[in-house]
Amino acid sequence: KAGVTQTPRYLIKTRGQQVTLSCSPISGHRSVSWYQQTPGQGLQFLFEYFSETQRNKGNFPGRFSGRQFSNSRSEMNVSTLELGDSALYLCASSPGQVYNEQFFGPGTRLTVL
Amino acid sequence: AQSVTQLDSQVPVFEEAPVELRCNYSSSVSVYLFWYVQYPNQGLQLLLKYLSGSTLVKGINGFEAEFNKSQTSFHLRKPSVHISDTAEYFCAVSEPNFGNEKLTFGTGTRLTIIP
């Protein structure tokens, strides 16, 4: 099976812009979670989607949003970018029922100038 | 709320020596515990997990960890490290929630193997 894929791998934006990141889960997985990784804050949970519904949400401002499509692919959007949004954004997928291991993608490195 | 503490931000170890990476957690309920490894410019790879049962858990690449409920710890060990083990290691916890588990990570421990 192909692993979790994330596009693009690298992105450079300027303050005030918005950005959309994409995640394709492992085939058959219905749950997609997003995490932000920064040197200062470490790995922090953003949100999780299951069958197109947001099931869980972390403590991030409303500028961070996401969605999931019927094929389980997920997108994450950040509006009005700030310098502090520079980070590695990781996506993880799992089957999503009872406990399942989360499989991580390689991440998207976002740099905000 | 759950939390994870990794006391050592960096651990240098000579090649072929043993290593222990420490992890303590805090939670008011039963937990699932994990160790992940991250190589440069890559995502996270699961090394091992504790869900229930035996408190000694064996993982990939020769790593193992022991769940100690009384000390709320889940330390990672390897008897003999290799250069290829150089990476960042993250301990994580989640609370069982019918598939709706979110991972809370520690701040990571950078393991450097000295030839």
CSV table of C-alpha atoms in Angstrom, one decimal:
chain,number,residue,atom,x,y,z
A,1,LYS,CA,0.0,0.0,0.0
A,2,ALA,CA,1.2,3.5,-0.7
A,3,GLY,CA,1.8,5.6,2.4
A,4,VAL,CA,0.4,8.9,3.4
A,5,THR,CA,1.3,11.6,0.9
A,6,GLN,CA,1.3,15.4,1.5
A,7,THR,CA,1.6,18.1,-1.0
A,8,PRO,CA,3.3,20.3,-1.5
A,9,ARG,CA,6.4,19.3,0.5
A,10,TYR,CA,7.7,22.9,0.8
A,11,LEU,CA,5.9,26.2,0.6
A,12,ILE,CA,6.9,29.8,1.1
A,13,LYS,CA,4.3,32.5,1.7
A,14,THR,CA,4.3,36.0,3.0
A,15,ARG,CA,2.4,37.4,6.0
A,16,GLY,CA,-1.3,38.0,5.4
A,17,GLN,CA,-1.6,35.4,2.6
A,18,GLN,CA,-3.5,32.2,3.0
A,19,VAL,CA,-2.4,28.6,2.2
A,20,THR,CA,-3.9,25.2,1.6
A,21,LEU,CA,-2.1,22.0,2.3
A,22,SER,CA,-3.3,18.6,1.1
A,23,CYS,CA,-3.1,15.1,2.6
A,24,SER,CA,-3.9,11.8,0.9
A,25,PRO,CA,-4.4,9.0,3.5
A,26,ILE,CA,-3.5,5.4,3.1
A,27,SER,CA,-6.1,3.6,1.0
A,28,GLY,CA,-9.0,2.5,3.2
A,29,HIS,CA,-8.2,4.9,6.0
A,30,ARG,CA,-11.1,7.1,7.0
A,31,SER,CA,-9.5,9.2,9.7
A,32,VAL,CA,-7.0,12.1,9.0
A,33,SER,CA,-5.3,14.1,11.7
A,34,TRP,CA,-3.2,17.2,11.4
A,35,TYR,CA,-0.3,18.3,13.6
A,36,GLN,CA,1.9,21.4,13.7
A,37,GLN,CA,5.6,20.9,14.6
A,38,THR,CA,7.7,23.9,15.6
A,39,PRO,CA,11.0,24.2,17.5
A,40,GLY,CA,9.4,26.2,20.2
A,41,GLN,CA,6.1,24.4,20.7
A,42,GLY,CA,6.9,20.9,19.5
A,43,LEU,CA,4.2,18.8,18.1
A,44,GLN,CA,0.7,20.0,18.6
A,45,PHE,CA,-2.6,18.5,17.5
A,46,LEU,CA,-4.7,20.7,15.2
A,47,PHE,CA,-7.7,18.6,14.3
A,48,GLU,CA,-9.0,15.2,13.2
A,49,TYR,CA,-11.5,14.3,10.5
A,50,PHE,CA,-13.4,11.1,10.1
A,51,SER,CA,-15.9,10.4,7.3
A,52,GLU,CA,-15.9,14.1,6.3
A,53,THR,CA,-16.7,15.3,9.9
A,54,GLN,CA,-14.4,17.0,12.3
A,55,ARG,CA,-14.3,14.7,15.3
A,56,ASN,CA,-11.6,16.4,17.5
A,57,LYS,CA,-10.0,19.8,17.6
A,58,GLY,CA,-6.9,21.2,19.3
A,59,ASN,CA,-6.4,24.7,20.7
A,60,PHE,CA,-5.6,26.7,17.6
A,61,PRO,CA,-7.3,30.0,16.4
A,62,GLY,CA,-10.0,29.9,13.8
A,63,ARG,CA,-7.5,30.9,11.1
A,64,PHE,CA,-6.7,27.2,11.0
A,65,SER,CA,-9.4,25.1,9.4
A,66,GLY,CA,-9.7,21.9,7.5
A,67,ARG,CA,-12.0,19.6,5.6
A,68,GLN,CA,-12.2,16.1,4.4
A,69,PHE,CA,-13.6,14.9,1.1
A,70,SER,CA,-15.7,11.7,0.4
A,71,ASN,CA,-12.5,9.9,-0.8
A,72,SER,CA,-10.9,10.7,2.7
A,73,ARG,CA,-8.4,13.1,1.3
A,74,SER,CA,-8.1,16.1,3.6
A,75,GLU,CA,-7.0,19.7,3.2
A,76,MET,CA,-5.9,22.2,5.8
A,77,ASN,CA,-6.2,25.9,5.3
A,78,VAL,CA,-4.5,28.7,7.2
A,79,SER,CA,-5.7,32.2,6.5
A,80,THR,CA,-4.0,35.5,7.3
A,81,LEU,CA,-0.6,33.9,7.8
A,82,GLU,CA,1.6,35.1,10.6
A,83,LEU,CA,5.3,34.6,11.0
A,84,GLY,CA,4.6,32.2,13.8
A,85,ASP,CA,2.8,29.8,11.5
A,86,SER,CA,6.1,28.8,10.0
A,87,ALA,CA,6.3,25.1,10.8
A,88,LEU,CA,6.2,21.5,9.6
A,89,TYR,CA,2.6,20.4,9.2
A,90,LEU,CA,2.2,16.7,9.5
A,91,CYS,CA,-0.8,14.6,8.5
A,92,ALA,CA,-1.5,11.2,9.9
A,93,SER,CA,-4.1,8.6,8.8
A,94,SER,CA,-5.7,5.7,10.4
A,95,PRO,CA,-8.7,3.4,9.9
A,96,GLY,CA,-10.4,5.4,12.7
A,97,GLN,CA,-12.4,2.8,14.5
A,98,VAL,CA,-11.6,1.7,18.0
A,99,TYR,CA,-7.9,2.1,18.5
A,100,ASN,CA,-5.8,2.2,15.3
A,101,GLU,CA,-2.2,3.2,14.8
A,102,GLN,CA,-1.7,6.6,13.1
A,103,PHE,CA,0.6,6.6,10.1
A,104,PHE,CA,2.4,9.9,9.4
A,105,GLY,CA,3.2,11.5,6.1
A,106,PRO,CA,6.5,13.3,5.4
A,107,GLY,CA,5.0,16.7,6.2
A,108,THR,CA,4.7,20.1,4.5
A,109,ARG,CA,7.3,22.7,5.4
A,110,LEU,CA,5.7,26.1,5.5
A,111,THR,CA,7.8,29.2,5.7
A,112,VAL,CA,6.1,32.6,6.3
A,113,LEU,CA,8.2,35.6,5.4
B,1,ALA,CA,-5.8,16.7,30.6
B,2,GLN,CA,-3.0,14.5,29.4
B,3,SER,CA,0.6,15.6,29.2
B,4,VAL,CA,4.0,14.1,28.5
B,5,THR,CA,7.4,15.1,29.8
B,6,GLN,CA,10.7,14.1,28.2
B,7,LEU,CA,13.3,15.4,30.6
B,8,ASP,CA,16.3,15.0,28.3
B,9,SER,CA,16.3,17.2,25.3
B,10,GLN,CA,19.6,15.7,24.0
B,11,VAL,CA,21.3,12.4,24.7
B,12,PRO,CA,24.8,11.6,23.3
B,13,VAL,CA,25.8,8.0,23.4
B,14,PHE,CA,28.8,6.1,22.1
B,15,GLU,CA,28.1,3.5,19.4
B,16,GLU,CA,27.3,0.0,20.8
B,17,ALA,CA,26.6,1.4,24.2
B,18,PRO,CA,23.1,1.0,25.8
B,19,VAL,CA,20.7,4.0,26.0
B,20,GLU,CA,17.6,4.9,27.9
B,21,LEU,CA,15.3,7.8,26.9
B,22,ARG,CA,13.0,8.9,29.6
B,23,CYS,CA,9.3,9.6,29.4
B,24,ASN,CA,6.8,10.5,32.1
B,25,TYR,CA,3.1,11.1,31.5
B,26,SER,CA,0.2,12.6,33.3
B,27,SER,CA,-3.4,11.5,32.8
B,28,SER,CA,-6.5,11.1,34.9
B,29,VAL,CA,-7.6,8.0,33.1
B,30,SER,CA,-6.1,4.9,31.5
B,31,VAL,CA,-3.8,5.7,28.6
B,32,TYR,CA,-2.2,4.4,25.4
B,33,LEU,CA,1.5,5.2,25.2
B,34,PHE,CA,3.8,5.4,22.1
B,35,TRP,CA,7.3,6.1,21.0
B,36,TYR,CA,7.9,7.6,17.6
B,37,VAL,CA,11.2,8.3,15.8
B,38,GLN,CA,11.8,11.2,13.4
B,39,TYR,CA,14.7,11.2,11.0
B,40,PRO,CA,15.8,14.5,9.4
B,41,ASN,CA,13.3,15.8,6.9
B,42,GLN,CA,10.9,13.0,7.4
B,43,GLY,CA,7.6,12.3,9.2
B,44,LEU,CA,7.1,10.2,12.3
B,45,GLN,CA,7.5,6.5,12.4
B,46,LEU,CA,6.1,4.4,15.2
B,47,LEU,CA,8.7,2.5,17.2
B,48,LEU,CA,6.4,0.8,19.6
B,49,LYS,CA,3.1,1.1,21.5
B,50,TYR,CA,1.5,0.1,24.8
B,51,LEU,CA,-2.3,-0.4,24.7
B,52,SER,CA,-2.8,-3.0,27.4
B,53,GLY,CA,-1.4,-6.3,28.7
B,54,SER,CA,2.3,-6.9,29.2
B,55,THR,CA,4.1,-3.9,30.5
B,56,LEU,CA,7.3,-4.7,28.5
B,57,VAL,CA,6.8,-3.8,24.9
B,58,LYS,CA,9.1,-4.6,22.1
B,59,GLY,CA,9.3,-2.6,19.0
B,60,ILE,CA,11.2,-2.2,15.8
B,61,ASN,CA,15.0,-1.7,15.4
B,62,GLY,CA,15.7,-3.5,18.7
B,63,PHE,CA,14.0,-0.9,20.9
B,64,GLU,CA,11.8,-1.8,23.9
B,65,ALA,CA,9.9,0.1,26.6
B,66,GLU,CA,8.4,-0.6,29.9
B,67,PHE,CA,5.1,0.8,31.1
B,68,ASN,CA,5.2,1.6,34.9
B,69,LYS,CA,1.9,2.7,36.1
B,70,SER,CA,2.9,3.6,39.6
B,71,GLN,CA,5.7,5.8,38.4
B,72,THR,CA,3.7,7.0,35.3
B,73,SER,CA,6.7,6.3,33.1
B,74,PHE,CA,7.3,4.7,29.7
B,75,HIS,CA,11.1,4.8,29.2
B,76,LEU,CA,12.6,3.6,25.9
B,77,ARG,CA,15.7,1.4,25.9
B,78,LYS,CA,18.1,-0.2,23.5
B,79,PRO,CA,20.9,-2.4,24.7
B,80,SER,CA,23.4,-1.5,21.9
B,81,VAL,CA,22.9,1.6,19.6
B,82,HIS,CA,24.1,2.1,16.1
B,83,ILE,CA,25.0,5.2,14.1
B,84,SER,CA,21.7,4.8,12.2
B,85,ASP,CA,19.8,5.4,15.5
B,86,THR,CA,20.7,9.0,15.4
B,87,ALA,CA,17.3,10.8,15.2
B,88,GLU,CA,14.8,12.6,17.4
B,89,TYR,CA,12.5,10.5,19.5
B,90,PHE,CA,9.1,11.5,20.7
B,91,CYS,CA,7.0,9.9,23.5
B,92,ALA,CA,3.2,10.4,23.1
B,93,VAL,CA,0.1,9.6,25.0
B,94,SER,CA,-3.6,9.3,24.1
B,95,GLU,CA,-6.7,8.5,26.1
B,96,PRO,CA,-8.9,5.7,24.7
B,97,ASN,CA,-11.8,7.2,22.9
B,98,PHE,CA,-13.3,4.7,20.5
B,99,GLY,CA,-11.0,5.5,17.6
B,100,ASN,CA,-11.2,9.2,18.3
B,101,GLU,CA,-7.8,9.4,20.0
B,102,LYS,CA,-5.6,12.4,19.7
B,103,LEU,CA,-1.9,12.2,20.4
B,104,THR,CA,-0.2,14.5,22.9
B,105,PHE,CA,3.5,14.5,22.3
B,106,GLY,CA,6.5,15.3,24.5
B,107,THR,CA,9.1,17.8,23.4
B,108,GLY,CA,11.4,15.2,22.0
B,109,THR,CA,14.8,13.8,22.8
B,110,ARG,CA,17.6,14.2,20.2
B,111,LEU,CA,19.7,11.0,20.3
B,112,THR,CA,23.2,11.5,18.9
B,113,ILE,CA,25.4,8.4,18.4
B,114,ILE,CA,29.2,9.0,18.8
B,115,PRO,CA,31.4,6.7,16.7
